Coordinates of C-alpha atoms and ligand atoms in Angstrom, one line a residue:
M1 CA 0.0 0.0 0.0
T2 CA 1.4 3.4 -0.9
S3 CA 0.6 5.8 1.9
Q4 CA 2.3 9.0 1.0
Q5 CA 3.9 10.8 -1.9
K6 CA 6.8 13.1 -1.2
D7 CA 9.4 15.0 -3.3
I8 CA 12.2 13.4 -1.2
V9 CA 12.4 10.6 1.4
I10 CA 15.4 10.6 3.6
V11 CA 16.4 7.2 5.1
G12 CA 17.7 7.9 8.6
G13 CA 17.4 10.8 11.0
G14 CA 21.0 11.0 12.0
H15 CA 22.3 14.6 12.3
N16 CA 23.3 14.6 8.6
G17 CA 19.9 13.3 7.5
L18 CA 18.3 16.1 9.6
V19 CA 20.5 18.8 8.1
C20 CA 19.8 17.5 4.6
A21 CA 16.0 17.6 5.4
A22 CA 16.2 21.1 6.7
Y23 CA 18.0 22.5 3.6
L24 CA 15.7 20.6 1.2
A25 CA 12.5 21.7 3.0
R26 CA 13.7 25.3 3.1
A27 CA 14.1 25.1 -0.7
G28 CA 10.4 24.3 -0.9
R29 CA 10.6 20.5 -1.3
S30 CA 8.2 18.2 0.5
V31 CA 10.5 16.0 2.7
L32 CA 9.9 13.0 4.9
V33 CA 12.6 11.6 7.2
V34 CA 12.1 8.0 8.2
E35 CA 14.2 7.0 11.2
A36 CA 14.5 3.3 12.3
A37 CA 15.2 4.1 16.0
A38 CA 12.6 5.4 18.5
E39 CA 14.7 8.6 18.8
I40 CA 16.3 10.9 16.2
G41 CA 19.9 11.8 16.1
G42 CA 21.8 8.6 15.2
A43 CA 25.1 8.7 16.9
A44 CA 24.4 12.2 18.2
R45 CA 21.8 11.3 20.8
T46 CA 21.2 11.7 24.6
R47 CA 20.0 8.6 26.5
E48 CA 18.9 7.9 30.0
L49 CA 21.5 5.5 31.5
A50 CA 19.9 5.2 34.9
P51 CA 16.9 6.9 36.4
G52 CA 17.6 10.6 36.4
A53 CA 21.1 10.3 34.7
R54 CA 21.5 11.0 31.0
V55 CA 24.6 10.7 28.7
S56 CA 25.5 11.6 25.2
S57 CA 25.5 7.9 24.1
G58 CA 27.6 8.3 20.9
A59 CA 29.4 11.5 20.1
H60 CA 29.9 13.6 23.3
L61 CA 31.7 16.7 22.0
L62 CA 30.6 19.3 19.4
H63 CA 33.7 20.7 17.7
A64 CA 33.4 20.4 13.9
M65 CA 30.0 21.9 12.9
P66 CA 30.4 25.0 10.7
D67 CA 29.2 28.2 12.4
D68 CA 27.5 29.2 9.1
L69 CA 25.4 26.0 9.2
I70 CA 24.4 26.7 12.8
N71 CA 23.4 30.2 11.9
D72 CA 21.8 29.3 8.6
L73 CA 19.5 26.8 10.3
N74 CA 18.8 29.1 13.3
L75 CA 19.7 26.4 15.7
T76 CA 19.9 28.7 18.7
A77 CA 16.3 29.8 18.0
H78 CA 15.4 26.2 17.7
G79 CA 16.7 25.4 21.2
L80 CA 20.4 24.8 20.9
K81 CA 22.3 26.1 23.9
L82 CA 25.9 25.3 24.8
S83 CA 26.6 24.5 28.4
S84 CA 30.3 25.0 27.8
V85 CA 32.7 26.1 25.0
R86 CA 36.4 26.1 24.5
L87 CA 37.0 23.2 27.0
N88 CA 40.6 22.8 28.0
T89 CA 42.3 19.4 27.5
V90 CA 44.1 17.8 30.4
S91 CA 46.5 14.9 29.7
L92 CA 46.4 12.8 32.9
N93 CA 49.2 11.0 34.5
N94 CA 48.9 8.4 37.3
T95 CA 51.7 10.2 39.1
G96 CA 49.6 13.4 39.0
S97 CA 51.8 15.2 36.6
S98 CA 49.2 16.5 34.2
I99 CA 49.6 18.6 31.0
V100 CA 47.1 21.3 30.2
F101 CA 46.2 22.5 26.7
A102 CA 44.4 25.8 26.8
D103 CA 43.9 28.4 24.1
N104 CA 46.8 27.2 21.8
T105 CA 49.3 27.0 24.7
V106 CA 50.5 24.1 26.6
S107 CA 51.7 23.9 30.3
G108 CA 52.7 21.4 32.9
A109 CA 55.4 20.9 35.5
E110 CA 57.3 18.6 33.2
V111 CA 56.8 20.6 29.9
T112 CA 60.1 22.4 29.1
A113 CA 60.4 25.8 27.6
K114 CA 61.8 24.1 24.5
D115 CA 58.6 21.9 24.2
K116 CA 56.4 24.9 24.8
A117 CA 58.1 26.8 22.0
A118 CA 57.9 23.7 19.8
F119 CA 54.2 23.5 20.5
A120 CA 53.6 27.1 19.3
R121 CA 55.5 26.2 16.1
F122 CA 53.7 22.9 15.6
D123 CA 50.3 24.5 16.2
K124 CA 51.0 27.3 13.7
D125 CA 52.3 24.8 11.0
M126 CA 49.5 22.4 11.4
N127 CA 46.8 25.1 11.4
R128 CA 48.4 26.5 8.2
F129 CA 48.0 23.1 6.5
A130 CA 44.5 22.5 7.9
K131 CA 43.5 25.9 6.6
A132 CA 44.7 25.0 3.1
L133 CA 42.7 21.8 3.2
R134 CA 39.6 23.3 4.7
P135 CA 37.9 24.4 1.5
V136 CA 38.3 20.8 0.3
F137 CA 36.8 19.4 3.5
D138 CA 34.0 22.0 3.6
K139 CA 32.8 21.8 0.0
L140 CA 31.5 19.1 -2.3
A141 CA 34.4 16.8 -3.5
P142 CA 35.7 18.1 -6.8
D143 CA 34.5 16.5 -10.0
V144 CA 37.4 14.6 -11.6
S145 CA 35.6 13.9 -14.9
I146 CA 37.1 17.2 -16.2
E147 CA 34.6 17.4 -19.0
T148 CA 33.8 21.0 -18.6
W149 CA 35.9 24.1 -17.9
G150 CA 34.2 24.5 -14.5
Q151 CA 35.4 21.0 -13.5
R152 CA 38.9 21.8 -14.7
L153 CA 39.0 25.0 -12.8
E154 CA 37.8 23.3 -9.7
L155 CA 40.7 20.9 -9.8
L156 CA 43.2 23.7 -10.7
G157 CA 41.8 25.6 -7.7
L158 CA 42.7 22.6 -5.5
G159 CA 46.3 22.7 -6.7
W160 CA 46.4 26.5 -6.3
T161 CA 45.2 26.2 -2.7
L162 CA 48.3 24.2 -1.9
R163 CA 50.7 26.3 -4.0
K164 CA 49.4 29.4 -2.1
L165 CA 51.1 27.9 1.0
G166 CA 54.4 29.1 -0.4
R167 CA 57.2 27.0 -1.7
Y168 CA 58.6 25.9 1.6
H169 CA 55.3 25.1 3.3
M170 CA 53.9 23.4 0.2
R171 CA 56.9 21.1 0.2
E172 CA 56.6 20.6 3.9
F173 CA 52.9 19.8 3.6
L174 CA 53.5 17.2 0.9
R175 CA 56.3 15.7 3.0
V176 CA 54.3 15.4 6.3
I177 CA 51.0 14.3 4.8
G178 CA 52.7 11.1 3.7
I179 CA 54.5 10.3 7.0
N180 CA 52.9 9.0 10.2
F181 CA 52.1 11.1 13.2
Y182 CA 54.5 9.3 15.4
D183 CA 57.5 10.4 13.4
L184 CA 56.1 13.9 12.9
L185 CA 55.6 14.4 16.6
D186 CA 59.1 13.1 17.3
E187 CA 60.5 15.8 15.0
Y188 CA 58.9 18.5 17.1
F189 CA 58.8 17.4 20.8
D190 CA 60.8 15.6 23.6
N191 CA 58.1 15.1 26.2
A192 CA 56.5 11.6 25.6
Q193 CA 53.2 12.4 27.4
L194 CA 52.8 15.6 25.4
K195 CA 53.3 13.8 22.1
A196 CA 50.7 11.1 23.1
A197 CA 48.1 13.7 24.0
I198 CA 48.5 15.5 20.7
A199 CA 48.4 12.1 18.8
M200 CA 45.0 11.3 20.3
D201 CA 43.4 14.0 18.2
A202 CA 44.5 12.2 15.1
L203 CA 43.5 8.8 16.3
L204 CA 40.2 9.1 18.1
G205 CA 37.6 7.1 16.1
S206 CA 40.1 5.7 13.6
E207 CA 41.2 2.2 12.9
W208 CA 44.9 2.9 13.4
G209 CA 47.7 3.8 15.7
A210 CA 50.2 6.7 15.8
R211 CA 52.6 4.8 13.5
S212 CA 50.0 4.2 10.8
M213 CA 50.2 6.0 7.5
G214 CA 47.5 8.6 7.1
S215 CA 47.5 9.7 10.7
V216 CA 48.6 13.2 9.8
L217 CA 45.6 13.6 7.5
T218 CA 43.1 12.7 10.2
Y219 CA 44.8 15.3 12.5
L220 CA 44.4 18.0 9.9
Y221 CA 40.8 16.9 9.4
R222 CA 40.2 17.4 13.1
L223 CA 42.0 20.8 13.1
A224 CA 39.9 22.0 10.1
G225 CA 36.8 21.3 12.3
Y226 CA 38.1 23.6 15.0
Q227 CA 38.7 26.3 12.4
R228 CA 35.2 26.2 11.0
N229 CA 33.3 26.2 14.3
G230 CA 33.3 29.9 15.0
G231 CA 35.6 29.7 18.0
M232 CA 33.5 27.4 20.1
G233 CA 36.5 24.9 20.3
L234 CA 35.4 21.8 22.1
A235 CA 31.8 22.5 23.2
L236 CA 29.0 20.7 25.0
P237 CA 25.3 21.2 24.1
E238 CA 23.1 21.6 27.1
G239 CA 21.1 18.4 27.5
G240 CA 23.8 16.4 25.6
M241 CA 24.4 15.8 21.9
G242 CA 20.7 14.8 21.5
A243 CA 19.8 18.4 22.1
L244 CA 21.7 19.4 19.0
S245 CA 19.8 16.8 17.0
H246 CA 16.5 18.0 18.4
A247 CA 17.4 21.6 17.3
L248 CA 18.1 20.3 13.8
A249 CA 14.8 18.4 13.8
K250 CA 13.0 21.5 14.8
A251 CA 14.7 23.5 12.1
A252 CA 13.7 20.9 9.5
E253 CA 10.1 20.8 10.8
A254 CA 9.8 24.5 10.9
A255 CA 10.7 24.5 7.2
G256 CA 7.9 22.0 6.6
A257 CA 9.8 18.6 6.8
E258 CA 8.0 15.6 8.4
I259 CA 10.0 13.3 10.6
R260 CA 8.8 9.8 11.6
T261 CA 10.7 7.7 14.2
G262 CA 10.3 3.9 14.7
A263 CA 10.1 3.6 10.9
R264 CA 12.8 1.3 9.6
V265 CA 13.3 1.2 5.8
K266 CA 13.3 -2.4 4.5
R267 CA 14.2 -1.5 1.0
I268 CA 14.6 1.3 -1.4
L269 CA 12.1 1.0 -4.3
I270 CA 13.6 1.1 -7.7
D271 CA 11.7 1.2 -10.9
D272 CA 13.4 1.3 -14.3
D273 CA 16.8 2.0 -12.7
R274 CA 15.4 5.0 -10.8
A275 CA 14.7 5.3 -7.1
T276 CA 11.0 5.8 -6.6
G277 CA 10.5 5.6 -2.9
V278 CA 10.9 3.3 0.1
E279 CA 9.2 0.3 1.7
L280 CA 9.1 0.2 5.5
E281 CA 9.4 -2.9 7.5
N282 CA 5.7 -2.8 8.2
G283 CA 5.0 -3.1 4.5
E284 CA 4.0 0.5 4.0
R285 CA 5.3 2.1 0.8
I286 CA 6.2 5.8 0.5
A287 CA 6.6 7.1 -3.1
A288 CA 9.1 9.9 -3.7
G289 CA 10.8 11.8 -6.5
C290 CA 14.1 10.8 -5.0
V291 CA 15.6 9.1 -2.0
V292 CA 18.5 10.2 0.1
S293 CA 20.2 7.7 2.4
N294 CA 21.8 8.7 5.7
A295 CA 22.5 5.1 6.4
D296 CA 26.1 3.9 6.0
P297 CA 27.2 2.7 2.5
K298 CA 27.2 -1.0 3.4
Q299 CA 23.7 -0.9 4.7
T300 CA 22.4 1.3 1.8
F301 CA 23.9 -0.7 -1.1
L302 CA 24.2 -4.2 0.4
K303 CA 20.9 -4.4 2.2
L304 CA 18.5 -1.7 1.1
V305 CA 19.1 -1.8 -2.7
N306 CA 18.4 -4.9 -4.7
P307 CA 21.9 -5.9 -6.1
D308 CA 20.3 -6.6 -9.5
H309 CA 20.4 -2.8 -10.0
L310 CA 24.2 -2.5 -9.3
D311 CA 27.2 -3.8 -11.1
T312 CA 29.4 -6.3 -9.5
G313 CA 32.5 -4.1 -9.4
F314 CA 30.6 -1.5 -7.4
I315 CA 29.2 -4.0 -5.0
R316 CA 32.7 -5.5 -4.5
R317 CA 34.1 -2.1 -3.6
I318 CA 31.3 -1.4 -1.1
R319 CA 31.8 -4.8 0.5
N320 CA 35.5 -4.2 0.8
L321 CA 35.2 -0.8 2.5
R322 CA 36.9 -0.8 5.9
S323 CA 34.1 -0.1 8.4
K324 CA 34.9 -2.1 11.5
G325 CA 35.1 0.4 14.3
K326 CA 37.8 0.3 17.0
A327 CA 36.4 2.9 19.4
A328 CA 34.2 1.8 22.3
K329 CA 32.2 4.0 24.6
L330 CA 32.1 3.9 28.4
H331 CA 29.3 5.5 30.4
L332 CA 29.3 5.8 34.2
V333 CA 26.9 7.3 36.6
L334 CA 28.9 8.4 39.7
S335 CA 27.6 9.1 43.2
G336 CA 29.9 12.2 43.5
A337 CA 32.7 14.1 41.8
P338 CA 35.7 11.9 41.0
A339 CA 39.1 13.2 42.1
F340 CA 41.6 12.8 39.2
K341 CA 45.2 13.1 40.2
G342 CA 46.6 16.4 39.0
V343 CA 43.2 17.9 38.2
E344 CA 41.8 20.5 40.5
A345 CA 38.1 20.1 41.3
A346 CA 37.3 23.3 39.3
N347 CA 38.8 21.7 36.2
L348 CA 36.7 18.5 36.3
G349 CA 34.8 19.7 33.3
S350 CA 38.0 19.7 31.1
R351 CA 38.4 17.1 28.4
M352 CA 40.7 14.5 30.0
L353 CA 43.0 12.1 28.1
I354 CA 44.6 8.9 29.3
A355 CA 47.5 8.3 26.8
P356 CA 50.8 8.1 28.7
T357 CA 53.1 7.8 25.6
M358 CA 52.9 7.1 21.9
D359 CA 54.3 3.7 22.5
E360 CA 51.5 2.9 24.9
I361 CA 49.1 4.0 22.3
E362 CA 50.7 1.5 19.9
L363 CA 50.6 -1.2 22.6
A364 CA 46.8 -0.5 23.1
F365 CA 46.4 -0.6 19.3
N366 CA 48.3 -3.8 18.5
P367 CA 46.0 -6.4 20.0
C368 CA 42.9 -5.3 18.0
K369 CA 44.7 -6.2 14.8
Y370 CA 44.4 -9.8 16.0
K371 CA 40.8 -9.4 17.3
R372 CA 42.1 -9.2 20.9
Y373 CA 41.3 -6.6 23.6
P374 CA 44.0 -4.4 25.0
T375 CA 45.3 -4.8 28.5
A376 CA 45.5 -1.0 29.0
S377 CA 43.5 1.4 26.8
V378 CA 43.8 5.0 25.8
M379 CA 40.8 7.2 26.3
E380 CA 39.1 10.6 26.1
I381 CA 37.0 11.4 29.1
I382 CA 34.2 13.9 29.4
I383 CA 32.2 14.7 32.6
A384 CA 29.4 16.7 31.0
S385 CA 27.6 17.1 34.3
A386 CA 30.4 19.3 35.6
H387 CA 28.8 21.9 33.2
D388 CA 25.3 20.8 32.9
S389 CA 23.4 19.8 36.1
S390 CA 20.3 18.9 34.0
L391 CA 21.9 15.6 33.1
V392 CA 21.9 14.2 36.7
S393 CA 20.2 14.1 40.0
S394 CA 21.8 16.4 42.6
G395 CA 25.3 15.4 43.6
Q396 CA 25.8 12.8 40.9
H397 CA 28.0 13.0 37.8
V398 CA 28.0 11.2 34.5
L399 CA 31.3 10.3 32.9
S400 CA 31.5 9.3 29.2
A401 CA 34.7 8.1 27.6
V402 CA 35.8 7.1 24.1
V403 CA 38.0 4.0 24.8
Q404 CA 40.4 2.7 22.1
Y405 CA 41.1 0.1 20.7
L406 CA 38.6 -2.7 20.8
P407 CA 38.1 -5.4 18.2
Y408 CA 34.7 -5.9 16.4
D409 CA 33.9 -8.9 18.5
D410 CA 31.4 -11.3 16.9
T411 CA 32.6 -14.3 18.8
P412 CA 30.4 -16.4 21.2
E413 CA 32.6 -15.0 24.1
E414 CA 31.4 -11.4 23.3
D415 CA 29.4 -10.9 26.5
A416 CA 32.1 -12.3 28.7
N417 CA 34.8 -10.3 26.9
R418 CA 32.8 -7.1 27.4
T419 CA 32.3 -7.7 31.1
A420 CA 36.0 -8.5 31.6
F421 CA 37.1 -5.5 29.6
L422 CA 34.8 -3.2 31.6
E423 CA 36.6 -4.3 34.8
T424 CA 40.0 -3.6 33.1
V425 CA 38.9 -0.1 32.2
L426 CA 37.6 0.6 35.7
D427 CA 40.9 -0.7 37.2
Q428 CA 42.7 1.6 34.9
L429 CA 40.5 4.6 35.8
E430 CA 41.1 3.8 39.5
Q431 CA 44.9 4.4 39.0
Y432 CA 44.1 8.0 37.8
A433 CA 41.1 8.8 40.1
P434 CA 41.5 6.7 43.3
G435 CA 38.1 5.9 44.7
I436 CA 36.2 6.2 41.5
R437 CA 35.3 2.5 41.5
A438 CA 33.4 2.9 44.7
Q439 CA 31.5 5.9 43.2
V440 CA 30.1 3.9 40.3
M441 CA 26.3 3.6 40.5
A442 CA 25.7 2.4 36.9
A443 CA 28.2 1.4 34.2
E444 CA 27.9 0.5 30.5
L445 CA 30.5 -0.3 27.9
L446 CA 29.5 -0.2 24.2
T447 CA 31.9 -2.2 22.0
P448 CA 32.0 -1.4 18.3
R449 CA 29.5 -4.3 17.8
D450 CA 27.2 -2.7 20.4
I451 CA 27.6 0.6 18.6
E452 CA 26.5 -1.2 15.4
R453 CA 23.4 -2.5 17.2
Q454 CA 22.5 0.7 19.0
F455 CA 23.0 3.2 16.2
G456 CA 22.5 1.0 13.1
I457 CA 26.0 1.7 11.8
S458 CA 27.5 -1.4 10.0
G459 CA 30.7 -2.3 11.8
G460 CA 30.1 0.5 14.4
H461 CA 32.6 2.8 12.8
W462 CA 32.8 6.5 14.0
H463 CA 33.2 7.7 10.3
H464 CA 30.9 4.9 8.9
V465 CA 33.9 4.2 6.6
E466 CA 37.5 4.6 7.7
L467 CA 38.9 8.0 6.8
A468 CA 42.0 7.2 4.9
F469 CA 43.8 8.1 1.7
E470 CA 42.0 5.4 -0.2
T471 CA 38.7 6.7 1.0
F472 CA 39.3 10.4 0.9
L473 CA 38.0 13.2 -1.3
F474 CA 36.8 12.0 -4.7
N475 CA 37.4 8.4 -3.6
R476 CA 35.0 8.7 -0.6
P477 CA 33.6 6.2 0.1
V478 CA 34.0 5.0 -3.6
P479 CA 34.4 7.2 -6.6
A480 CA 30.8 6.6 -7.8
L481 CA 29.4 8.1 -4.6
A482 CA 31.9 10.9 -4.1
R483 CA 29.4 13.7 -5.0
H484 CA 26.5 12.2 -3.1
C485 CA 24.9 10.7 -6.2
S486 CA 24.9 7.0 -6.9
P487 CA 24.8 4.6 -9.8
I488 CA 21.0 4.6 -9.4
S489 CA 19.3 7.7 -10.7
G490 CA 17.4 9.6 -8.0
L491 CA 19.3 7.8 -5.1
Y492 CA 21.6 10.0 -3.1
V493 CA 23.8 9.5 0.0
C494 CA 24.3 12.0 2.8
G495 CA 26.0 10.2 5.8
A496 CA 29.4 10.2 7.4
G497 CA 30.6 7.6 4.9
C498 CA 30.5 10.4 2.3
H499 CA 33.0 13.1 1.7
P500 CA 34.3 14.8 3.9
G501 CA 33.9 12.1 6.6
G502 CA 32.5 11.6 10.1
N503 CA 32.1 13.8 13.2
V504 CA 29.1 15.9 13.9
T505 CA 29.6 18.4 11.2
G506 CA 26.4 18.3 9.0
I507 CA 28.6 19.0 6.0
A508 CA 27.7 15.8 4.2
G509 CA 24.0 16.5 4.8
R510 CA 24.3 20.0 3.5
N511 CA 26.3 19.1 0.4
A512 CA 23.9 16.2 -0.4
A513 CA 21.0 18.6 -0.3
Q514 CA 22.8 20.9 -2.7
Q515 CA 23.2 18.0 -5.1
V516 CA 19.6 16.9 -4.9
L517 CA 18.5 20.5 -5.6
R518 CA 20.8 20.6 -8.6
G519 CA 19.5 17.2 -9.7
G520 CA 23.2 16.7 -10.0
H521 CA 25.8 14.0 -10.6
Ligands
LIG601 C1 31.6 6.1 20.2 C2 31.6 7.3 19.3 C3 32.0 8.6 19.8 C4 32.0 9.7 18.9 N1 32.4 10.9 19.4 C5 32.3 12.0 18.6 C6 32.5 13.3 19.2 O1 32.7 13.4 20.4 N2 32.4 14.4 18.4 C7 32.1 14.2 17.0 O2 32.0 15.2 16.3 N3 31.9 13.0 16.5 C8 32.0 11.9 17.3 N4 31.7 10.7 16.7 C9 31.3 10.5 15.3 C10 29.9 11.0 15.0 O3 29.0 10.6 16.0 C11 29.4 10.4 13.7 O4 30.4 10.5 12.7 C12 28.1 11.1 13.2 O5 27.2 11.1 14.3 C13 27.5 10.4 12.0 O6 26.3 11.1 11.7 P1 25.4 10.6 10.5 O7 24.2 11.5 10.5 O8 26.2 10.7 9.2 O9 25.1 9.1 10.7 P2 24.4 8.4 11.9 O10 24.5 9.2 13.2 O11 24.9 7.0 11.9 O12 22.8 8.3 11.5 C14 22.3 7.4 10.6 C15 20.9 7.2 11.0 O13 20.3 6.3 10.0 C16 19.4 5.5 10.7 N5 19.1 4.3 9.9 C17 20.1 3.4 9.5 N6 19.5 2.4 8.7 C18 18.1 2.8 8.6 C19 17.0 2.2 8.0 N7 17.1 1.0 7.3 N8 15.8 2.8 8.1 C20 15.7 4.0 8.8 N9 16.7 4.5 9.4 C21 17.9 4.0 9.3 C22 20.1 5.2 12.0 O14 19.2 4.7 13.0 C23 20.7 6.5 12.3 O15 19.8 7.3 13.1 C24 31.6 9.5 17.6 C25 31.2 8.3 17.1 C26 31.2 7.2 17.9 C27 30.7 5.9 17.4

């Protein structure tokens, strides 16, 4: 039974799907978002972990959304409030010797004047390179078909952006982009803890360690995010990341879009090689002029589209995409404020990192290559309740941590492994915050496989598809999808698996909307 007819149906109400819906509805199109989960937001969601205690259950920091998108969609008027901006970062040490990163400076008892000066140089160099790449990250991936003068000029513009760095910095950029972050940081710094803390920004959410090729690229990707966010740095939406998604949904609805939750798409309807709508799991069919998928590429093209409509080469490429996440998420409800060594109570709301040295990052990374769990992890910790009391009952705190590196565990021992690993992480935290174990009132560890289940992301990967040279720019996630169109006419993609990549940016959603409006390829 066909229940509705829309100009556009969007499969998935993750933040990118909602951004796409808002832009399309503002352009006068009739838009319906169908979200499988009971709640919108995808991996940008807030969830009750225990009675009265709420956490950002996927992403926990807002740092990469362009300020013009936030303003364009009037997110403040639609309820977005930030409980904190420009969070400092504190690298923890179990001896109490912490390092603080605040407003482009670094300090700490064991940070020498030489390392402080090196940090200023490093920060300037990297920001220069990130600035050169930013137009590439912020816009639609260039068209490499070079059939028209416009396409040729776009590619030339890319080369010119790099040449504008000047001869020395262009050469330096081309040198460092190919090496790994471990070697690069060794060139600048002496302090091992300082190097590891910086490396975390390149590695969070990725499938590799500091010695892996491509880790400079992911660092620049992260820096470009800071540059575009209008100075908010690392920010926390009041009410958790779900509050951002709700503001996006309100912006879309105010423009006329309709959003349905608890509506899982079973398949994308294709007629005569053109997408014509979707069929939901309950059998309901919704007809549409075109379909935009916010689901990851594997789900979209291996599950929702009948393979008869795709050529085998394309299917093989999608199947081979690297999409097994290595980042887990820890959530704790604590009976009181934990006391981290080397962190004053007033700084509990900083972003805290546990990454003692780059070698220890590598040691945490190595086991996951062989599907094993690390004996000590590296992690990014946020205590959002230090800024936002609405998340907890009085006196309590919620801690969320991205914990790396876990294998995608599909073995029969998965449950036992998760339980044992949670104990390992709590023991590790106890070394940095003595007494924290006794404060734990509720605990949850989401492994990459749990993230797959909870957010519907194949493989549970932060970026849907690994952000690497082979899946970058006009190759992301595969050349045929690089500009949000697909081999099937009228079917578009708008999720983190597309250019430019993951994080809560909304860029893929905005660019996809642009392509739909152009009817483009
Ligand atoms: C543990 C973790 C921590 C992270 N931390 C941060 C962070 O601090 N800051 C940051 O910027 N980024 C972070 N990220 C990355 C960020 O969360 C993601 O890159 C981003 O949320 C992806 O958004 P999206 O809209 O593209 O896709 P998703 O959020 O994955 O949304 C896709 C939506 O599609 C829906 N869907 C899928 N299939 C169907 C179907 N068949 N029918 C209907 N609906 C369907 C899903 O339910 C989901 O709602 C983190 C990611 C993880 C996993």
